[in-house]
Amino acid sequence: MFVDACTVYARKWIDEDGVEIEIVKSISDEECTMKSEAGDTLEQYYRLTDERGRLIGTNFGEKPFKFMLGNGEVIRGMDTAMTGMCEGERRRVVIPPREASEMDGHLVDGIASDATLYYLLELKSIQKYNPGERWLDDDGLQITVLHKIDDYLCKQAKTGDVVQIHFTLFLQDGTFVDSTKTREPYQFMLGYGRVEGLDRAVNGMCQGEKRRIDIPPSLAKGEIGTAEKIKNDVYLHYQVELVKVSKKDEL
């Protein structure tokens, strides 16, 4: 009886924020070579239903959703639910409204702000956190490398190259503005981009690299996405992944 109780406790729990988590497919210690933690990039399959079991959305059988854990790219409850998972593990998760009300279009689009979210989640892959340097230019542009690429693997973006990026955009107070995570990457030619700060920050990146980019108002004019509606006197905070580099001599 004591063993059974411990097993139940290990497989199902409620965290301090009210997120209910149940492991429905576990991975043995021998097969689990690493567990997800803050800073890791995860590929996730999900199935979302309402309290009656009605299907709202799923990407099982499609392309997995990719995000950095603990970096504010998804709702708080999802960060909690995906922490400590093994590749291949599945969890059933119930996220209360207060943990599901912040940003992230792919997870909460079209759902009432007071709705409880019911998920079946599968962790497809983990890419471990590999941070790099951080620097601040004289005009206030700040760049932090969230995931670096080794020099011998780097396909570097330079002026004249065509690049494709995924980005998530926030305001200084943390307000979510826009993201390409659920659509095609944003494509532009380096040196001819619509946002000077973003153009400069992507220049020199390696394919597969991730950066956090803090852009002052003077370098934020001509924003991409819905940022076009933002006032001109605000700081913009981008999280960017360089998905593809097409060298100018390859075009």
PDB file of C-alpha atoms in Angstrom:
ATOM      1  CA  MET A   1       0.000   0.000   0.000  1.00  0.00           C
ATOM      2  CA  PHE A   2       2.837   2.361   0.837  1.00  0.00           C
ATOM      3  CA  VAL A   3       4.511   1.717  -2.538  1.00  0.00           C
ATOM      4  CA  ASP A   4       1.248   2.323  -4.393  1.00  0.00           C
ATOM      5  CA  ALA A   5       0.752   5.642  -2.625  1.00  0.00           C
ATOM      6  CA  CYS A   6       4.240   6.796  -3.557  1.00  0.00           C
ATOM      7  CA  THR A   7       3.676   5.771  -7.176  1.00  0.00           C
ATOM      8  CA  VAL A   8       0.438   7.783  -7.369  1.00  0.00           C
ATOM      9  CA  TYR A   9       2.151  10.799  -5.804  1.00  0.00           C
ATOM     10  CA  ALA A  10       5.011  10.638  -8.290  1.00  0.00           C
ATOM     11  CA  ARG A  11       2.708  10.367 -11.301  1.00  0.00           C
ATOM     12  CA  LYS A  12       0.101  12.990 -10.402  1.00  0.00           C
ATOM     13  CA  TRP A  13       0.378  16.282  -8.537  1.00  0.00           C
ATOM     14  CA  ILE A  14      -0.859  19.877  -8.273  1.00  0.00           C
ATOM     15  CA  ASP A  15       1.695  22.677  -8.063  1.00  0.00           C
ATOM     16  CA  GLU A  16       1.432  25.793  -5.899  1.00  0.00           C
ATOM     17  CA  ASP A  17      -0.213  27.745  -8.746  1.00  0.00           C
ATOM     18  CA  GLY A  18      -2.957  25.181  -9.214  1.00  0.00           C
ATOM     19  CA  VAL A  19      -1.603  23.496 -12.360  1.00  0.00           C
ATOM     20  CA  GLU A  20      -2.612  19.818 -12.331  1.00  0.00           C
ATOM     21  CA  ILE A  21      -0.057  17.446 -13.870  1.00  0.00           C
ATOM     22  CA  GLU A  22      -0.354  13.711 -14.479  1.00  0.00           C
ATOM     23  CA  ILE A  23       2.263  11.526 -16.182  1.00  0.00           C
ATOM     24  CA  VAL A  24       0.353   9.224 -18.542  1.00  0.00           C
ATOM     25  CA  LYS A  25       3.392   7.818 -20.362  1.00  0.00           C
ATOM     26  CA  SER A  26       6.605   7.613 -18.381  1.00  0.00           C
ATOM     27  CA  ILE A  27      10.146   6.964 -19.608  1.00  0.00           C
ATOM     28  CA  SER A  28      12.406   4.626 -17.655  1.00  0.00           C
ATOM     29  CA  ASP A  29      15.556   5.939 -15.986  1.00  0.00           C
ATOM     30  CA  GLU A  30      17.629   3.845 -18.389  1.00  0.00           C
ATOM     31  CA  GLU A  31      15.992   5.460 -21.438  1.00  0.00           C
ATOM     32  CA  CYS A  32      15.775   9.007 -20.081  1.00  0.00           C
ATOM     33  CA  THR A  33      19.179  10.520 -20.852  1.00  0.00           C
ATOM     34  CA  MET A  34      18.162  14.086 -19.875  1.00  0.00           C
ATOM     35  CA  LYS A  35      15.233  16.048 -18.469  1.00  0.00           C
ATOM     36  CA  SER A  36      13.885  19.419 -19.545  1.00  0.00           C
ATOM     37  CA  GLU A  37      14.911  22.495 -17.563  1.00  0.00           C
ATOM     38  CA  ALA A  38      14.745  26.268 -17.926  1.00  0.00           C
ATOM     39  CA  GLY A  39      16.682  27.483 -20.958  1.00  0.00           C
ATOM     40  CA  ASP A  40      16.234  24.286 -22.974  1.00  0.00           C
ATOM     41  CA  THR A  41      14.565  24.445 -26.379  1.00  0.00           C
ATOM     42  CA  LEU A  42      11.715  21.935 -26.566  1.00  0.00           C
ATOM     43  CA  GLU A  43       9.687  20.419 -29.391  1.00  0.00           C
ATOM     44  CA  GLN A  44       6.186  19.702 -28.164  1.00  0.00           C
ATOM     45  CA  TYR A  45       3.067  17.938 -29.391  1.00  0.00           C
ATOM     46  CA  TYR A  46      -0.199  19.024 -27.796  1.00  0.00           C
ATOM     47  CA  ARG A  47      -3.911  18.268 -27.808  1.00  0.00           C
ATOM     48  CA  LEU A  48      -6.154  20.932 -26.273  1.00  0.00           C
ATOM     49  CA  THR A  49      -9.759  20.327 -25.211  1.00  0.00           C
ATOM     50  CA  ASP A  50     -12.378  22.140 -23.159  1.00  0.00           C
ATOM     51  CA  GLU A  51     -13.913  20.880 -19.919  1.00  0.00           C
ATOM     52  CA  ARG A  52     -16.434  18.791 -21.894  1.00  0.00           C
ATOM     53  CA  GLY A  53     -13.698  17.079 -23.899  1.00  0.00           C
ATOM     54  CA  ARG A  54     -14.426  19.016 -27.102  1.00  0.00           C
ATOM     55  CA  LEU A  55     -11.312  19.290 -29.270  1.00  0.00           C
ATOM     56  CA  ILE A  56     -10.020  22.855 -29.628  1.00  0.00           C
ATOM     57  CA  GLY A  57      -6.678  22.259 -31.303  1.00  0.00           C
ATOM     58  CA  THR A  58      -3.888  19.741 -31.814  1.00  0.00           C
ATOM     59  CA  ASN A  59      -0.603  19.339 -33.667  1.00  0.00           C
ATOM     60  CA  PHE A  60      -0.227  15.576 -33.260  1.00  0.00           C
ATOM     61  CA  GLY A  61       0.654  14.247 -36.708  1.00  0.00           C
ATOM     62  CA  GLU A  62       1.913  17.673 -37.739  1.00  0.00           C
ATOM     63  CA  LYS A  63       4.990  19.824 -37.079  1.00  0.00           C
ATOM     64  CA  PRO A  64       5.835  20.071 -33.361  1.00  0.00           C
ATOM     65  CA  PHE A  65       5.656  23.419 -31.578  1.00  0.00           C
ATOM     66  CA  LYS A  66       9.098  24.741 -30.601  1.00  0.00           C
ATOM     67  CA  PHE A  67       9.861  27.073 -27.687  1.00  0.00           C
ATOM     68  CA  MET A  68      12.448  27.865 -25.020  1.00  0.00           C
ATOM     69  CA  LEU A  69      11.390  26.677 -21.576  1.00  0.00           C
ATOM     70  CA  GLY A  70      11.207  29.291 -18.831  1.00  0.00           C
ATOM     71  CA  ASN A  71      11.838  32.198 -21.182  1.00  0.00           C
ATOM     72  CA  GLY A  72       8.338  33.687 -21.288  1.00  0.00           C
ATOM     73  CA  GLU A  73       7.556  32.311 -24.745  1.00  0.00           C
ATOM     74  CA  VAL A  74       4.486  30.394 -23.523  1.00  0.00           C
ATOM     75  CA  ILE A  75       1.944  30.804 -20.738  1.00  0.00           C
ATOM     76  CA  ARG A  76       3.250  30.281 -17.198  1.00  0.00           C
ATOM     77  CA  GLY A  77       1.278  27.094 -16.688  1.00  0.00           C
ATOM     78  CA  MET A  78       2.858  25.504 -19.761  1.00  0.00           C
ATOM     79  CA  ASP A  79       6.368  26.334 -18.555  1.00  0.00           C
ATOM     80  CA  THR A  80       5.512  24.599 -15.281  1.00  0.00           C
ATOM     81  CA  ALA A  81       3.931  21.575 -16.943  1.00  0.00           C
ATOM     82  CA  MET A  82       6.851  20.906 -19.303  1.00  0.00           C
ATOM     83  CA  THR A  83       9.620  21.141 -16.690  1.00  0.00           C
ATOM     84  CA  GLY A  84      11.408  17.928 -15.711  1.00  0.00           C
ATOM     85  CA  MET A  85      10.135  15.874 -18.663  1.00  0.00           C
ATOM     86  CA  CYS A  86      11.985  13.191 -20.618  1.00  0.00           C
ATOM     87  CA  GLU A  87      11.915  12.912 -24.400  1.00  0.00           C
ATOM     88  CA  GLY A  88       8.906  10.787 -25.357  1.00  0.00           C
ATOM     89  CA  GLU A  89       7.094  11.419 -22.077  1.00  0.00           C
ATOM     90  CA  ARG A  90       3.403  12.331 -22.094  1.00  0.00           C
ATOM     91  CA  ARG A  91       1.520  14.345 -19.517  1.00  0.00           C
ATOM     92  CA  ARG A  92      -2.111  15.265 -18.990  1.00  0.00           C
ATOM     93  CA  VAL A  93      -2.257  18.853 -17.749  1.00  0.00           C
ATOM     94  CA  VAL A  94      -5.030  21.111 -16.454  1.00  0.00           C
ATOM     95  CA  ILE A  95      -4.119  24.814 -16.428  1.00  0.00           C
ATOM     96  CA  PRO A  96      -6.360  27.224 -14.474  1.00  0.00           C
ATOM     97  CA  PRO A  97      -7.332  30.599 -16.001  1.00  0.00           C
ATOM     98  CA  ARG A  98      -4.868  32.671 -13.962  1.00  0.00           C
ATOM     99  CA  GLU A  99      -1.969  30.632 -15.387  1.00  0.00           C
ATOM    100  CA  ALA A 100      -3.359  30.670 -18.947  1.00  0.00           C
ATOM    101  CA  SER A 101      -4.233  34.317 -19.436  1.00  0.00           C
ATOM    102  CA  GLU A 102      -0.892  35.643 -20.652  1.00  0.00           C
ATOM    103  CA  MET A 103       0.020  35.881 -24.350  1.00  0.00           C
ATOM    104  CA  ASP A 104       1.068  33.029 -26.611  1.00  0.00           C
ATOM    105  CA  GLY A 105      -1.356  32.908 -29.518  1.00  0.00           C
ATOM    106  CA  HIS A 106      -0.828  29.233 -30.405  1.00  0.00           C
ATOM    107  CA  LEU A 107      -2.012  28.075 -27.022  1.00  0.00           C
ATOM    108  CA  VAL A 108      -4.910  30.358 -26.155  1.00  0.00           C
ATOM    109  CA  ASP A 109      -6.228  31.913 -29.397  1.00  0.00           C
ATOM    110  CA  GLY A 110     -10.015  32.033 -29.453  1.00  0.00           C
ATOM    111  CA  ILE A 111     -10.378  30.805 -25.871  1.00  0.00           C
ATOM    112  CA  ALA A 112     -12.120  32.849 -23.192  1.00  0.00           C
ATOM    113  CA  SER A 113      -9.776  34.427 -20.651  1.00  0.00           C
ATOM    114  CA  ASP A 114     -11.621  32.695 -17.802  1.00  0.00           C
ATOM    115  CA  ALA A 115     -11.412  29.226 -19.369  1.00  0.00           C
ATOM    116  CA  THR A 116      -9.554  26.278 -17.884  1.00  0.00           C
ATOM    117  CA  LEU A 117      -7.238  24.575 -20.403  1.00  0.00           C
ATOM    118  CA  TYR A 118      -7.038  20.774 -20.695  1.00  0.00           C
ATOM    119  CA  TYR A 119      -3.930  19.446 -22.448  1.00  0.00           C
ATOM    120  CA  LEU A 120      -2.376  16.186 -23.467  1.00  0.00           C
ATOM    121  CA  LEU A 121       1.327  16.970 -23.984  1.00  0.00           C
ATOM    122  CA  GLU A 122       4.194  14.986 -25.463  1.00  0.00           C
ATOM    123  CA  LEU A 123       7.825  16.093 -25.375  1.00  0.00           C
ATOM    124  CA  LYS A 124       9.402  15.197 -28.704  1.00  0.00           C
ATOM    125  CA  SER A 125      12.926  16.565 -28.209  1.00  0.00           C
ATOM    126  CA  ILE A 126      15.193  18.603 -25.936  1.00  0.00           C
ATOM    127  CA  GLN A 127      17.971  20.900 -27.109  1.00  0.00           C
ATOM    128  CA  LYS A 128      20.074  21.840 -24.094  1.00  0.00           C
ATOM    129  CA  TYR A 129      20.764  25.462 -23.246  1.00  0.00           C
ATOM    130  CA  ASN A 130      24.073  26.716 -24.640  1.00  0.00           C
ATOM    131  CA  PRO A 131      24.352  30.422 -23.714  1.00  0.00           C
ATOM    132  CA  GLY A 132      26.831  32.854 -25.197  1.00  0.00           C
ATOM    133  CA  GLU A 133      27.918  36.422 -24.578  1.00  0.00           C
ATOM    134  CA  ARG A 134      26.001  39.628 -23.973  1.00  0.00           C
ATOM    135  CA  TRP A 135      26.837  43.182 -25.036  1.00  0.00           C
ATOM    136  CA  LEU A 136      25.457  46.728 -25.161  1.00  0.00           C
ATOM    137  CA  ASP A 137      26.171  49.089 -28.068  1.00  0.00           C
ATOM    138  CA  ASP A 138      26.753  52.809 -27.517  1.00  0.00           C
ATOM    139  CA  ASP A 139      23.299  53.705 -28.884  1.00  0.00           C
ATOM    140  CA  GLY A 140      21.476  51.398 -26.462  1.00  0.00           C
ATOM    141  CA  LEU A 141      21.040  48.256 -28.577  1.00  0.00           C
ATOM    142  CA  GLN A 142      21.515  45.274 -26.255  1.00  0.00           C
ATOM    143  CA  ILE A 143      22.078  41.727 -27.517  1.00  0.00           C
ATOM    144  CA  THR A 144      22.144  38.517 -25.473  1.00  0.00           C
ATOM    145  CA  VAL A 145      23.049  35.196 -27.086  1.00  0.00           C
ATOM    146  CA  LEU A 146      20.599  32.624 -25.707  1.00  0.00           C
ATOM    147  CA  HIS A 147      21.870  29.693 -27.762  1.00  0.00           C
ATOM    148  CA  LYS A 148      25.222  29.823 -29.511  1.00  0.00           C
ATOM    149  CA  ILE A 149      26.502  27.708 -32.387  1.00  0.00           C
ATOM    150  CA  ASP A 150      30.055  26.386 -32.390  1.00  0.00           C
ATOM    151  CA  ASP A 151      32.351  28.163 -34.838  1.00  0.00           C
ATOM    152  CA  TYR A 152      32.971  25.063 -36.954  1.00  0.00           C
ATOM    153  CA  LEU A 153      29.213  24.618 -37.468  1.00  0.00           C
ATOM    154  CA  CYS A 154      28.371  28.290 -38.021  1.00  0.00           C
ATOM    155  CA  LYS A 155      26.760  29.475 -41.239  1.00  0.00           C
ATOM    156  CA  GLN A 156      26.966  33.193 -40.510  1.00  0.00           C
ATOM    157  CA  ALA A 157      24.548  35.840 -41.734  1.00  0.00           C
ATOM    158  CA  LYS A 158      26.104  38.937 -43.324  1.00  0.00           C
ATOM    159  CA  THR A 159      24.904  42.021 -45.213  1.00  0.00           C
ATOM    160  CA  GLY A 160      23.231  41.039 -48.496  1.00  0.00           C
ATOM    161  CA  ASP A 161      22.242  37.561 -47.305  1.00  0.00           C
ATOM    162  CA  VAL A 162      18.561  36.612 -47.170  1.00  0.00           C
ATOM    163  CA  VAL A 163      17.591  35.384 -43.711  1.00  0.00           C
ATOM    164  CA  GLN A 164      14.528  33.734 -42.217  1.00  0.00           C
ATOM    165  CA  ILE A 165      13.827  34.300 -38.534  1.00  0.00           C
ATOM    166  CA  HIS A 166      11.239  33.290 -35.991  1.00  0.00           C
ATOM    167  CA  PHE A 167      10.579  36.042 -33.487  1.00  0.00           C
ATOM    168  CA  THR A 168       8.498  36.758 -30.412  1.00  0.00           C
ATOM    169  CA  LEU A 169       8.004  40.428 -29.542  1.00  0.00           C
ATOM    170  CA  PHE A 170       7.303  41.957 -26.129  1.00  0.00           C
ATOM    171  CA  LEU A 171       7.079  45.478 -24.745  1.00  0.00           C
ATOM    172  CA  GLN A 172       9.248  46.609 -21.835  1.00  0.00           C
ATOM    173  CA  ASP A 173       6.512  45.798 -19.291  1.00  0.00           C
ATOM    174  CA  GLY A 174       6.300  42.217 -20.577  1.00  0.00           C
ATOM    175  CA  THR A 175       3.180  42.707 -22.710  1.00  0.00           C
ATOM    176  CA  PHE A 176       3.067  40.199 -25.571  1.00  0.00           C
ATOM    177  CA  VAL A 177       2.758  41.840 -28.999  1.00  0.00           C
ATOM    178  CA  ASP A 178       3.382  39.339 -31.798  1.00  0.00           C
ATOM    179  CA  SER A 179       5.047  36.054 -32.712  1.00  0.00           C
ATOM    180  CA  THR A 180       5.807  34.061 -35.866  1.00  0.00           C
ATOM    181  CA  LYS A 181       5.846  30.770 -33.954  1.00  0.00           C
ATOM    182  CA  THR A 182       2.580  29.608 -35.517  1.00  0.00           C
ATOM    183  CA  ARG A 183       3.212  30.900 -39.036  1.00  0.00           C
ATOM    184  CA  GLU A 184       6.003  31.044 -41.594  1.00  0.00           C
ATOM    185  CA  PRO A 185       9.324  32.616 -40.557  1.00  0.00           C
ATOM    186  CA  TYR A 186       9.838  36.294 -41.366  1.00  0.00           C
ATOM    187  CA  GLN A 187      12.204  36.745 -44.342  1.00  0.00           C
ATOM    188  CA  PHE A 188      14.290  39.779 -45.254  1.00  0.00           C
ATOM    189  CA  MET A 189      17.636  40.783 -46.759  1.00  0.00           C
ATOM    190  CA  LEU A 190      20.228  41.858 -44.230  1.00  0.00           C
ATOM    191  CA  GLY A 191      21.135  45.493 -44.617  1.00  0.00           C
ATOM    192  CA  TYR A 192      17.697  46.276 -46.037  1.00  0.00           C
ATOM    193  CA  GLY A 193      15.455  45.292 -43.121  1.00  0.00           C
ATOM    194  CA  ARG A 194      12.533  47.372 -41.871  1.00  0.00           C
ATOM    195  CA  VAL A 195      13.879  47.732 -38.322  1.00  0.00           C
ATOM    196  CA  GLU A 196      17.419  49.062 -37.941  1.00  0.00           C
ATOM    197  CA  GLY A 197      17.955  47.551 -34.495  1.00  0.00           C
ATOM    198  CA  LEU A 198      16.717  44.124 -35.540  1.00  0.00           C
ATOM    199  CA  ASP A 199      18.727  44.206 -38.774  1.00  0.00           C
ATOM    200  CA  ARG A 200      21.919  44.999 -36.879  1.00  0.00           C
ATOM    201  CA  ALA A 201      21.292  42.383 -34.207  1.00  0.00           C
ATOM    202  CA  VAL A 202      20.720  39.562 -36.708  1.00  0.00           C
ATOM    203  CA  ASN A 203      23.844  40.489 -38.677  1.00  0.00           C
ATOM    204  CA  GLY A 204      26.589  38.115 -37.573  1.00  0.00           C
ATOM    205  CA  MET A 205      24.248  35.434 -36.219  1.00  0.00           C
ATOM    206  CA  CYS A 206      24.759  31.787 -37.081  1.00  0.00           C
ATOM    207  CA  GLN A 207      22.017  29.634 -38.551  1.00  0.00           C
ATOM    208  CA  GLY A 208      20.291  28.005 -35.562  1.00  0.00           C
ATOM    209  CA  GLU A 209      21.446  30.679 -33.106  1.00  0.00           C
ATOM    210  CA  LYS A 210      19.019  32.394 -30.722  1.00  0.00           C
ATOM    211  CA  ARG A 211      19.282  35.899 -29.341  1.00  0.00           C
ATOM    212  CA  ARG A 212      17.347  38.232 -27.081  1.00  0.00           C
ATOM    213  CA  ILE A 213      17.403  41.719 -28.596  1.00  0.00           C
ATOM    214  CA  ASP A 214      16.480  44.867 -26.652  1.00  0.00           C
ATOM    215  CA  ILE A 215      15.899  47.749 -29.066  1.00  0.00           C
ATOM    216  CA  PRO A 216      15.666  51.400 -27.945  1.00  0.00           C
ATOM    217  CA  PRO A 217      13.036  53.694 -29.538  1.00  0.00           C
ATOM    218  CA  SER A 218      15.585  55.373 -31.802  1.00  0.00           C
ATOM    219  CA  LEU A 219      16.291  52.028 -33.524  1.00  0.00           C
ATOM    220  CA  ALA A 220      12.768  50.592 -33.437  1.00  0.00           C
ATOM    221  CA  LYS A 221      11.029  52.544 -36.186  1.00  0.00           C
ATOM    222  CA  GLY A 222       9.360  50.535 -38.943  1.00  0.00           C
ATOM    223  CA  GLU A 223       8.649  47.519 -36.764  1.00  0.00           C
ATOM    224  CA  ILE A 224       7.564  44.220 -38.245  1.00  0.00           C
ATOM    225  CA  GLY A 225       4.376  42.373 -37.389  1.00  0.00           C
ATOM    226  CA  THR A 226       1.684  44.078 -35.333  1.00  0.00           C
ATOM    227  CA  ALA A 227       4.398  46.243 -33.789  1.00  0.00           C
ATOM    228  CA  GLU A 228       3.522  48.752 -36.530  1.00  0.00           C
ATOM    229  CA  LYS A 229       0.689  49.857 -34.236  1.00  0.00           C
ATOM    230  CA  ILE A 230       3.001  50.566 -31.289  1.00  0.00           C
ATOM    231  CA  LYS A 231       3.969  54.066 -30.220  1.00  0.00           C
ATOM    232  CA  ASN A 232       7.355  55.303 -31.375  1.00  0.00           C
ATOM    233  CA  ASP A 233       8.684  55.994 -27.870  1.00  0.00           C
ATOM    234  CA  VAL A 234       8.781  52.424 -26.513  1.00  0.00           C
ATOM    235  CA  TYR A 235      11.519  49.847 -26.152  1.00  0.00           C
ATOM    236  CA  LEU A 236      11.009  46.594 -28.069  1.00  0.00           C
ATOM    237  CA  HIS A 237      12.215  43.233 -26.804  1.00  0.00           C
ATOM    238  CA  TYR A 238      12.629  40.489 -29.396  1.00  0.00           C
ATOM    239  CA  GLN A 239      13.467  36.825 -28.915  1.00  0.00           C
ATOM    240  CA  VAL A 240      14.863  35.706 -32.261  1.00  0.00           C
ATOM    241  CA  GLU A 241      15.899  32.382 -33.784  1.00  0.00           C
ATOM    242  CA  LEU A 242      17.789  32.461 -37.084  1.00  0.00           C
ATOM    243  CA  VAL A 243      16.120  29.623 -38.960  1.00  0.00           C
ATOM    244  CA  LYS A 244      17.863  29.873 -42.332  1.00  0.00           C
ATOM    245  CA  VAL A 245      20.643  31.819 -44.053  1.00  0.00           C
ATOM    246  CA  SER A 246      20.748  32.055 -47.859  1.00  0.00           C
ATOM    247  CA  LYS A 247      24.127  33.528 -48.786  1.00  0.00           C
ATOM    248  CA  LYS A 248      24.026  36.317 -51.363  1.00  0.00           C
ATOM    249  CA  ASP A 249      26.273  34.324 -53.701  1.00  0.00           C
ATOM    250  CA  GLU A 250      23.781  31.437 -53.539  1.00  0.00           C
ATOM    251  CA  LEU A 251      20.755  33.515 -54.565  1.00  0.00           C
TER     252      LEU A 251
END
